[in-house]
mmCIF file of C-alpha atoms in Angstrom:
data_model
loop_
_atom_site.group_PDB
_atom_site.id
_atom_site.type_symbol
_atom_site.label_atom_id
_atom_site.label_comp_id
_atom_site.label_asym_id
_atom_site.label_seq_id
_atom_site.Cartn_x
_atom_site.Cartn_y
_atom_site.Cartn_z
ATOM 1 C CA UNK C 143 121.160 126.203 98.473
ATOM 2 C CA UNK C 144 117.642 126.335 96.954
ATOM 3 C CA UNK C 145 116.384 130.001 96.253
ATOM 4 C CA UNK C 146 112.726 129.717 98.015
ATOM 5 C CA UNK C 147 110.242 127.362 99.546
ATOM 6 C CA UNK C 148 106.667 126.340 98.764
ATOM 7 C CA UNK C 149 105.145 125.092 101.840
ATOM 8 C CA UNK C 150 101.722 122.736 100.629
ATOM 9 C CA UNK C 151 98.871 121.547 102.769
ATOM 10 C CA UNK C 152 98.404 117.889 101.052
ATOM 11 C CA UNK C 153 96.927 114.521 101.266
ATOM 12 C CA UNK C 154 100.213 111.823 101.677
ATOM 13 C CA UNK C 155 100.455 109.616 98.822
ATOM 14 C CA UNK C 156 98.947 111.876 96.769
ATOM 15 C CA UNK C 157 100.937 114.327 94.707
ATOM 16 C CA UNK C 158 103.456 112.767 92.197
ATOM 17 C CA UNK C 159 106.956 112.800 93.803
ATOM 18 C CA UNK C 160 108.595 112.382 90.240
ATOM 19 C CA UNK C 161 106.612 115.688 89.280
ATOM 20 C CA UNK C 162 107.927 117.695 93.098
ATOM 21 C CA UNK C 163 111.770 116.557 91.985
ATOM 22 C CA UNK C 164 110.949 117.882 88.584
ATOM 23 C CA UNK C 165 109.479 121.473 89.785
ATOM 24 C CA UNK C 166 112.274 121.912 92.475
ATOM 25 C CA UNK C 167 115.431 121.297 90.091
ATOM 26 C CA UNK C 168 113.778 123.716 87.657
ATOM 27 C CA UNK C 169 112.974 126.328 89.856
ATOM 28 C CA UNK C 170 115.577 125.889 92.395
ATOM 29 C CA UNK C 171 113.276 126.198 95.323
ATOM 30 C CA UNK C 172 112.384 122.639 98.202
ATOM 31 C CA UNK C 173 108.765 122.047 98.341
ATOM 32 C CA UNK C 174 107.935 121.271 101.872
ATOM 33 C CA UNK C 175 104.522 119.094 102.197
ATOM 34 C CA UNK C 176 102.538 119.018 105.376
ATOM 35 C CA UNK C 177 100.049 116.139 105.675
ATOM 36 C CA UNK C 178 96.456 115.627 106.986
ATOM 37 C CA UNK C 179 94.762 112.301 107.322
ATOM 38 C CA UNK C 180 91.011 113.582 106.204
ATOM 39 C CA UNK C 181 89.050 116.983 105.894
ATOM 40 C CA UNK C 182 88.122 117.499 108.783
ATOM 41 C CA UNK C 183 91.951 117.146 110.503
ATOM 42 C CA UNK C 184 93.069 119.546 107.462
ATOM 43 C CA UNK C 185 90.212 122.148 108.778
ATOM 44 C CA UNK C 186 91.612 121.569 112.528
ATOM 45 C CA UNK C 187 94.911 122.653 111.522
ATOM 46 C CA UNK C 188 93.632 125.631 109.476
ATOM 47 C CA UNK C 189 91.309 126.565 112.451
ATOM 48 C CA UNK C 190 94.948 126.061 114.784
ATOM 49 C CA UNK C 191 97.216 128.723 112.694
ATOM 50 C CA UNK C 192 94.029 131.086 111.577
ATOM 51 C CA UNK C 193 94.766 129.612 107.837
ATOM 52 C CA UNK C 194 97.988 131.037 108.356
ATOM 53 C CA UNK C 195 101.703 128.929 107.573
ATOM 54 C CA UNK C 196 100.763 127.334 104.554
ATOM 55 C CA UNK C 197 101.485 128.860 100.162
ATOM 56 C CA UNK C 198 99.370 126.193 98.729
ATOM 57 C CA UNK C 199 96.334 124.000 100.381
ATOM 58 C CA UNK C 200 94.619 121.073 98.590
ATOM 59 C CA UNK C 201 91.026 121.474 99.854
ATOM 60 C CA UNK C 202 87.939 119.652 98.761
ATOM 61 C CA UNK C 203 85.105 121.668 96.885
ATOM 62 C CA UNK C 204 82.632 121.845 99.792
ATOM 63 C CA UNK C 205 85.190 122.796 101.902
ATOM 64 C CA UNK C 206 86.788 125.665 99.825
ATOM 65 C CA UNK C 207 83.641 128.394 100.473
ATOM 66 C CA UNK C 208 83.772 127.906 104.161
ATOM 67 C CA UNK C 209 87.791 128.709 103.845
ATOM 68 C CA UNK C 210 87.350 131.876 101.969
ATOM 69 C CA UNK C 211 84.614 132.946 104.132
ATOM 70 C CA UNK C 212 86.751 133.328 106.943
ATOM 71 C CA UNK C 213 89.534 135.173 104.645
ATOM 72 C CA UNK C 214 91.923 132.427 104.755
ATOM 73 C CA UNK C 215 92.343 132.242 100.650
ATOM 74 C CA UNK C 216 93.745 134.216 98.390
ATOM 75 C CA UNK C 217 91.275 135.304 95.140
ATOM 76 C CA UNK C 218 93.143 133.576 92.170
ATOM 77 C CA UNK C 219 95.290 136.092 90.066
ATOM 78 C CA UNK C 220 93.882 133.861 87.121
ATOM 79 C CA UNK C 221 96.506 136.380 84.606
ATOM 80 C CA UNK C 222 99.052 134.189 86.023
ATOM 81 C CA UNK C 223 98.089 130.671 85.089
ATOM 82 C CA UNK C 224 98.706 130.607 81.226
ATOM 83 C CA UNK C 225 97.521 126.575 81.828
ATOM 84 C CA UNK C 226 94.392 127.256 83.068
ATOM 85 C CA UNK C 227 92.601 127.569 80.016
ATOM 86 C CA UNK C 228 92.899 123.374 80.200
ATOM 87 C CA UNK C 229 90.837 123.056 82.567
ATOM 88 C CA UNK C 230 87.037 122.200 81.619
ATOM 89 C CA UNK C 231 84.764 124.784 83.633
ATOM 90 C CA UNK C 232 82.427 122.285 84.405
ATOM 91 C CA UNK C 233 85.014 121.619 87.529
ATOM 92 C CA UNK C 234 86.200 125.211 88.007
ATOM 93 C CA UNK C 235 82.618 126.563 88.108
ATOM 94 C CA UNK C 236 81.676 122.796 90.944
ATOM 95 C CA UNK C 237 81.415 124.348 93.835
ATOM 96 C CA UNK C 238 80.613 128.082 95.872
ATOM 97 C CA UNK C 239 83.497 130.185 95.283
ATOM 98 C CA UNK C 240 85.896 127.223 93.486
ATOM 99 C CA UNK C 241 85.716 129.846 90.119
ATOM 100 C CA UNK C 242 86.648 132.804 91.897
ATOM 101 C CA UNK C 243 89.833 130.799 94.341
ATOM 102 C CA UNK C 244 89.921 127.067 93.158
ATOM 103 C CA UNK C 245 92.421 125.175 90.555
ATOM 104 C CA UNK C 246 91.072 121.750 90.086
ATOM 105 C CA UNK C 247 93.220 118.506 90.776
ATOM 106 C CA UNK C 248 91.334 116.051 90.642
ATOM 107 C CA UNK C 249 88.014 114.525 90.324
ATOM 108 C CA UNK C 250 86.544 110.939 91.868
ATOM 109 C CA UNK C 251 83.776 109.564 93.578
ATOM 110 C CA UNK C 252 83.597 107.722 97.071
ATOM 111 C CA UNK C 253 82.257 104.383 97.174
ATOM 112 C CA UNK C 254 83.397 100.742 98.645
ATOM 113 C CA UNK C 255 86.392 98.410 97.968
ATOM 114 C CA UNK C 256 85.922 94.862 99.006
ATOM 115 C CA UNK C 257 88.006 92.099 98.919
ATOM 116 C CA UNK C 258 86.641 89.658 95.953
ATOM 117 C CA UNK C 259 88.612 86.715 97.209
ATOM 118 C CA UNK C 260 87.514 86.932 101.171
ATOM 119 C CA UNK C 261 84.091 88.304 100.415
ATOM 120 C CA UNK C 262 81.146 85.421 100.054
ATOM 121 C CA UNK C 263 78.611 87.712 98.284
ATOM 122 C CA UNK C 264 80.088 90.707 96.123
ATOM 123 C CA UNK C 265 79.396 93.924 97.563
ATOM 124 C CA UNK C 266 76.881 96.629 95.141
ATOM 125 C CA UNK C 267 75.191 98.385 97.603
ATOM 126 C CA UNK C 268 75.709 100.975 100.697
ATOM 127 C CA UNK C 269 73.438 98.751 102.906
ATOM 128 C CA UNK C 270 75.263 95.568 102.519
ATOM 129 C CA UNK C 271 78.608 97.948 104.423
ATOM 130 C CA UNK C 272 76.181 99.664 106.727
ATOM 131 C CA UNK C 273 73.875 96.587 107.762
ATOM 132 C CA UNK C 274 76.922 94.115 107.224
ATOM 133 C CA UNK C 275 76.175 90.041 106.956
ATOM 134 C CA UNK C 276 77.602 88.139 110.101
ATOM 135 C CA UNK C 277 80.948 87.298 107.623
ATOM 136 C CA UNK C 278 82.098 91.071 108.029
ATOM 137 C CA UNK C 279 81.734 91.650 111.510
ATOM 138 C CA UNK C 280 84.762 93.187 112.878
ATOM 139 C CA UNK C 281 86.496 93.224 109.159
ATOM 140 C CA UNK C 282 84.618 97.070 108.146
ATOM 141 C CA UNK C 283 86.998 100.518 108.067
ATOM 142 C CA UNK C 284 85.278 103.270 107.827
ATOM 143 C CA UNK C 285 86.701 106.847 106.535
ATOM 144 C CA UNK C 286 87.802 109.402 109.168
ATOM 145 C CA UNK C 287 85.279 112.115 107.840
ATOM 146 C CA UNK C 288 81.895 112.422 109.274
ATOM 147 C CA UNK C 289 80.824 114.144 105.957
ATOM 148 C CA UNK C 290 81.509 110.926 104.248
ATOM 149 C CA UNK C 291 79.764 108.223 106.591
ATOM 150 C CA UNK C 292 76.697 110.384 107.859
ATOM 151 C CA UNK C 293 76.004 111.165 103.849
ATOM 152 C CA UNK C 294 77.176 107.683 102.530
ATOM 153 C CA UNK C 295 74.318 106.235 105.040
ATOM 154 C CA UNK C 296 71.494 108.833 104.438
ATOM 155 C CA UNK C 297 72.500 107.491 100.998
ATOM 156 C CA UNK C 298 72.158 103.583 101.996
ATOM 157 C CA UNK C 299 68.489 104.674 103.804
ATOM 158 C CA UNK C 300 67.302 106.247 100.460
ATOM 159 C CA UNK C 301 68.045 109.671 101.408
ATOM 160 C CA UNK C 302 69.976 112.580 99.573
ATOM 161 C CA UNK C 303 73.668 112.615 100.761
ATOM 162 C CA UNK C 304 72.217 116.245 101.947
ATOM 163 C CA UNK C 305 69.780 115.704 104.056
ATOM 164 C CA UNK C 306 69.287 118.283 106.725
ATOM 165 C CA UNK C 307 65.536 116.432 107.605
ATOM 166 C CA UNK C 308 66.181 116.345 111.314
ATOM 167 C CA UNK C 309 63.828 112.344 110.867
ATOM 168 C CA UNK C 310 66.280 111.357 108.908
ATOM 169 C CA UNK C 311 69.435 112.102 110.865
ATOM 170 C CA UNK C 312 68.040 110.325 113.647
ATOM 171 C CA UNK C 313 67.996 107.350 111.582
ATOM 172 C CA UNK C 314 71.377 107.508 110.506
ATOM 173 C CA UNK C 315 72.646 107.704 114.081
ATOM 174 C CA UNK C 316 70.812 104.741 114.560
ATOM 175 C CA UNK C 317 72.083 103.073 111.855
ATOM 176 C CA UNK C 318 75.502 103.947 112.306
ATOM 177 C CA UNK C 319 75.450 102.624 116.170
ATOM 178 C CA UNK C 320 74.100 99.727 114.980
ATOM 179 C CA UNK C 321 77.234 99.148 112.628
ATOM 180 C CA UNK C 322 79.653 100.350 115.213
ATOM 181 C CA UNK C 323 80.645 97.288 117.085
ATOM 182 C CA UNK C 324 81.393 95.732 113.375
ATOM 183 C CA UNK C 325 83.706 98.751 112.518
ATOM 184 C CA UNK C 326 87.296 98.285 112.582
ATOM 185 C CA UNK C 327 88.575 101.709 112.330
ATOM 186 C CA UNK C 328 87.373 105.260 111.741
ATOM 187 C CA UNK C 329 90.675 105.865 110.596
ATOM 188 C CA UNK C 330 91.441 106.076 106.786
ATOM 189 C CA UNK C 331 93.030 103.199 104.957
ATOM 190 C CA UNK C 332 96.774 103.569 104.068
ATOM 191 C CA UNK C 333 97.202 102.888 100.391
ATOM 192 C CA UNK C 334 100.643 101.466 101.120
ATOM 193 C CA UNK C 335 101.762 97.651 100.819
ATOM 194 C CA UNK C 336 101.083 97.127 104.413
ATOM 195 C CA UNK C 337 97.774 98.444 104.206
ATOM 196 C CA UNK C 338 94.653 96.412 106.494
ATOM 197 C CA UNK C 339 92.796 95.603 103.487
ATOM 198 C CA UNK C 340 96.050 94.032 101.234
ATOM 199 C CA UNK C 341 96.911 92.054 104.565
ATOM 200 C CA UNK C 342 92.881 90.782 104.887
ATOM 201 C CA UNK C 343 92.825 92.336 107.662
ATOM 202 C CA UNK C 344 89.683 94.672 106.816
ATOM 203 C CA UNK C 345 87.959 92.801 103.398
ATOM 204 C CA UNK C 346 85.415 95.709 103.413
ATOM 205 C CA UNK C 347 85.538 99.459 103.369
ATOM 206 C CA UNK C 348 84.704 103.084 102.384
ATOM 207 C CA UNK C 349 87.474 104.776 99.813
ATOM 208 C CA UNK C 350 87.767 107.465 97.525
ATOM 209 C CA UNK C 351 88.213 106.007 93.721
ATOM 210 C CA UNK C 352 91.828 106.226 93.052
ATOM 211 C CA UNK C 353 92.575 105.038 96.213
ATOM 212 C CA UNK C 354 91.082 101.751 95.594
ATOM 213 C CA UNK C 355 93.279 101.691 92.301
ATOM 214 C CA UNK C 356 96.211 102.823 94.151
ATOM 215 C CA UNK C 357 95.805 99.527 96.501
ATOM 216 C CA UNK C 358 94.555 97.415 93.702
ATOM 217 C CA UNK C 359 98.681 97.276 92.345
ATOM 218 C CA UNK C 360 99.297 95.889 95.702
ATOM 219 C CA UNK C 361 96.830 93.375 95.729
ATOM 220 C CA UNK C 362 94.697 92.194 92.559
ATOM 221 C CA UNK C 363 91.912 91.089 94.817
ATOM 222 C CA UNK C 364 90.480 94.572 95.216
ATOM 223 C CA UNK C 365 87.278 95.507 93.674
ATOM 224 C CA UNK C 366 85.881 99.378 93.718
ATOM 225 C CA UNK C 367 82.544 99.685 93.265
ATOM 226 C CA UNK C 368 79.819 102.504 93.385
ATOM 227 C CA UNK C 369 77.107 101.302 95.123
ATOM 228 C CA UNK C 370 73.604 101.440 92.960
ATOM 229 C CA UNK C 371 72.452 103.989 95.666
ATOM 230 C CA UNK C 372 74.942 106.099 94.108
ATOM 231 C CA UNK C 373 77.720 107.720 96.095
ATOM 232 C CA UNK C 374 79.276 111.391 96.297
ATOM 233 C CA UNK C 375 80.832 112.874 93.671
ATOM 234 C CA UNK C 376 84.419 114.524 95.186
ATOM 235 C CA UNK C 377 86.678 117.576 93.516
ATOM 236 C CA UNK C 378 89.964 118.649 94.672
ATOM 237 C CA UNK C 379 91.071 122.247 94.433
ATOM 238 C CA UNK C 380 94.182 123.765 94.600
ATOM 239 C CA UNK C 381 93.771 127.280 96.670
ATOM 240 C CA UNK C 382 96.060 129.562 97.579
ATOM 241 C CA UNK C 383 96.537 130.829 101.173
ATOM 242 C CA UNK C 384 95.607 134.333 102.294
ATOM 243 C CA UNK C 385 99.120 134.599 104.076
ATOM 244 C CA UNK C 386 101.196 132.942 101.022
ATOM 245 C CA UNK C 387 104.592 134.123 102.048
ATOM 246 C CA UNK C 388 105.861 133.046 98.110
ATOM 247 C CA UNK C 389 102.991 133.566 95.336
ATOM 248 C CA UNK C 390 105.372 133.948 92.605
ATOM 249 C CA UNK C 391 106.328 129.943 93.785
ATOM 250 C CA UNK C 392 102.529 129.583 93.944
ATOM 251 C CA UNK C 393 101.845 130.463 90.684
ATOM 252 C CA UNK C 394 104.533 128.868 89.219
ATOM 253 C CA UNK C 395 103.774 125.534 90.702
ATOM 254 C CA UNK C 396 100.098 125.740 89.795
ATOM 255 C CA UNK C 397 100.354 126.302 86.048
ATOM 256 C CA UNK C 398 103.665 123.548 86.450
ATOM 257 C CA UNK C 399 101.109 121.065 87.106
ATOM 258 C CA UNK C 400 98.618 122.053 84.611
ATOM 259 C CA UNK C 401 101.205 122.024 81.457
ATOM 260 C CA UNK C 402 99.193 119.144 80.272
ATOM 261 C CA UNK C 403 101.986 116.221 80.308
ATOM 262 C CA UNK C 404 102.377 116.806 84.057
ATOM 263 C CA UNK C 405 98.529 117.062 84.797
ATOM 264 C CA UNK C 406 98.778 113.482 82.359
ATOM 265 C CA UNK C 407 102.133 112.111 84.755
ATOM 266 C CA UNK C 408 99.716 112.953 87.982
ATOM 267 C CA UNK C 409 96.192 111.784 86.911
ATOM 268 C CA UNK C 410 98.238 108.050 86.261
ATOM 269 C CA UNK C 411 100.483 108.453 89.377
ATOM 270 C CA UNK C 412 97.186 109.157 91.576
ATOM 271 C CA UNK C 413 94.872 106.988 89.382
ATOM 272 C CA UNK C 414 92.628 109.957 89.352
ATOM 273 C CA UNK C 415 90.492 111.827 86.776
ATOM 274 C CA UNK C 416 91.819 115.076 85.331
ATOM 275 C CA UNK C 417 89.973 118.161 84.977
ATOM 276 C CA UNK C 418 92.557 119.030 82.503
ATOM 277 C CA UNK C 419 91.477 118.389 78.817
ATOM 278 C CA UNK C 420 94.440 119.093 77.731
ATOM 279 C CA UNK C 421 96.448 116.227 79.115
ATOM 280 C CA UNK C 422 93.242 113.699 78.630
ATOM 281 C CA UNK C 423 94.273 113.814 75.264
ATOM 282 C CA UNK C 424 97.585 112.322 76.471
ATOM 283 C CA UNK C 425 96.157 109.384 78.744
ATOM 284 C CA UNK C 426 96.270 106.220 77.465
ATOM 285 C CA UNK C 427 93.121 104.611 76.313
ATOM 286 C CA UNK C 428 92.429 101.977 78.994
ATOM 287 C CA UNK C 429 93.111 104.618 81.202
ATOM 288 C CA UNK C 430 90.533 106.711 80.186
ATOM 289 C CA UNK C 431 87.982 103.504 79.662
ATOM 290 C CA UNK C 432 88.381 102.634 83.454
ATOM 291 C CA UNK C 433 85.340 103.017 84.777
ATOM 292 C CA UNK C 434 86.048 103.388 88.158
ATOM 293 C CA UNK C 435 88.333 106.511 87.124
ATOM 294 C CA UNK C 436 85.662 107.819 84.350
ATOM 295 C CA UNK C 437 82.216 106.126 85.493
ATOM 296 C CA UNK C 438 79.521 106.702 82.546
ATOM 297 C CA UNK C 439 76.286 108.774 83.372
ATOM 298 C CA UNK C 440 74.060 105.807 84.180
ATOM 299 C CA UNK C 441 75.978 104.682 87.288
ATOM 300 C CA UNK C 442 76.737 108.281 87.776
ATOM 301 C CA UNK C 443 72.964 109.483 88.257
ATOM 302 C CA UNK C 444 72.207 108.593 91.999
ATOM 303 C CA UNK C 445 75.393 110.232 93.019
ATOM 304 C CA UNK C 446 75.583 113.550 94.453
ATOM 305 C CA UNK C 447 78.343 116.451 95.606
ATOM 306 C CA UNK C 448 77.895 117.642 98.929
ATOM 307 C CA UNK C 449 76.376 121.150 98.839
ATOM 308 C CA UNK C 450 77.075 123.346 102.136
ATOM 309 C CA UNK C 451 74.420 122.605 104.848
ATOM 310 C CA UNK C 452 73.033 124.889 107.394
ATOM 311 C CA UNK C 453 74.699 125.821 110.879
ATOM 312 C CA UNK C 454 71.823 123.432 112.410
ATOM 313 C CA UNK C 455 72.677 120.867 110.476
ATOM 314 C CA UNK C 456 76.014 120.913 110.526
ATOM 315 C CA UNK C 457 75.665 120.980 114.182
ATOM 316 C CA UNK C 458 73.373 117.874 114.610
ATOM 317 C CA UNK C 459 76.113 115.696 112.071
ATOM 318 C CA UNK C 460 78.752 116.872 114.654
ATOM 319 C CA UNK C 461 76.923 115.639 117.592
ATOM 320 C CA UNK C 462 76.173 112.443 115.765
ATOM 321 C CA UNK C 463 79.929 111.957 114.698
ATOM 322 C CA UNK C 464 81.296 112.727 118.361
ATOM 323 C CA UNK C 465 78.612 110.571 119.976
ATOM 324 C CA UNK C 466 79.672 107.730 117.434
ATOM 325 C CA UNK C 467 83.892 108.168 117.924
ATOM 326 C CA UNK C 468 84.180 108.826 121.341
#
């Protein structure tokens, strides 16, 4: 009978099983995962419990202020993570507040995978997916977060990712009708075997980096690319919850990760970058060459993170999302 439980908020397909076996045997505890299908469904169920239910959340940087601001983290006891002196500051220091509660995961950008083989004219740009050539119509998924498809086409109109330039919004609703009878889904790709784009289903859509690697094994076809108008540059925290009913668990399954052979095993299971230098050093070499996992500075530089936006803002990118989903 195992001693404890760790109950994690989590992405599906995204933490290494090999590694959960590996932590439970040695600490005779079950992990327990709950999954959310994009941001803003892993803020719903937050806002549904009060941030209450869950030891350990994976949260994205932008995210992770507006969670501690309404007390639903716990400031990191950073005396009990002898691993965390790994981790280059350059991610723990990313975002408002990810110092003070955030462990970093991971690291990626968001940009486009496209199907090479079904695709006439290769895909290199954000307008090409949001003002899509007759050949695509009908064959687009889009993500499920509004964050991602409002900034992605502020970014395909020139803009920053942002924008709170009330002009420019209206544009991008404009835009994004325009696209709308093309879209297939606003529902996030699985990365699975049976996934839309592996079947040819979809030939065209928005992903986060390692997910396009992830579906690449299943189907050779697939080609990730960040489009010259740059795209957004993504960090995943671990945080732990204000009503963690197990820290000691917590704790211990945060600096398990970062001993830097496991933070090695779960950068290649997720095909993700590590913010742990440590286990870099580990990684083989084509690994760390691929530039869609490490892109170099030059087609880095018209990418952005998202930085929080004002309660206007925010407001006017809901309306825009409901208006466009409903």
């Amino acid at each position: 009978q195992p001693a404890g439980q760790l109950v994690i908020l989590n992405w599906g397909d995204y933490l290494d099983p090999g590694l959960v076996v590996r932590f439970e045997a040695k600490f005779n505890v079950k992990v327990v995962q709950a999954f959310y299908l994009s941001d803003e469904a892993r803020s719903e169920k937050l806002v549904e419990t009060g941030g209450r239910g869950y030891d350990l959340i994976l949260t994205s940087g932008i995210d992770l202020g507006k969670y501690a601001k309404r007390g639903w983290l716990a400031p990191l006891e950073v005396e009990r993570l002898s691993n965390l002196k790994h981790i280059s500051s350059r991610w723990r220091q990313g975002f408002a507040g990810s110092e003070q509660y955030g462990v970093p995961f991971s690291w990626g950008t968001t940009g486009i995978v496209y199907r090479a083989d079904l695709v006439k004219t290769p895909i290199t740009s954000w307008r090409q997916f949001f003002e899509p050539e007759a050949e695509l119509w009908g064959r687009l998924s889009m993500t499920g977060d509004s964050q991602d498809y409002v900034s992605m086409a502020l970014k395909s109109l020139g803009y920053s990712a942002n924008s709170e330039d009330r002009e420019q919004l209206k544009q991008v609703e404009k835009l994004l009708q325009a696209q709308k009878p093309h879209i297939r889904s606003y529902r996030y790709l699985s990365v699975r075997d049976d996934s839309a784009i592996v079947k040819g289903e979809v030939v065209v859509s928005m992903i986060y980096s390692g997910d396009a690697l992830m579906l690449k094994e299943h189907n050779d076809q697939l080609t990730y690319v960040l489009p010259e108008e740059g795209g957004n540059v993504w960090v995943d925290y671990f945080v732990v919850g204000a009503s963690c009913q197990n820290p000691e668990l917590a704790y211990a399954f945060l600096d398990f990760l970062n001993e830097p052979k496991n933070a090695a095993q779960q950068a290649l299971f997720s095909f993700s970058a590590t913010p742990n230098l440590a286990a870099e050093k580990l990684l083989p070499k084509d690994f760390l060459e691929n530039s869609v996992i490490y892109p170099d500075q030059e087609s880095l530089k018209n990418s952005e993170f998202y930085r929080p936006l004002s309660a206007r803002s925010q407001r006017l990118r809901n309306a825009i999302a409901a208006r466009l989903t409903r």
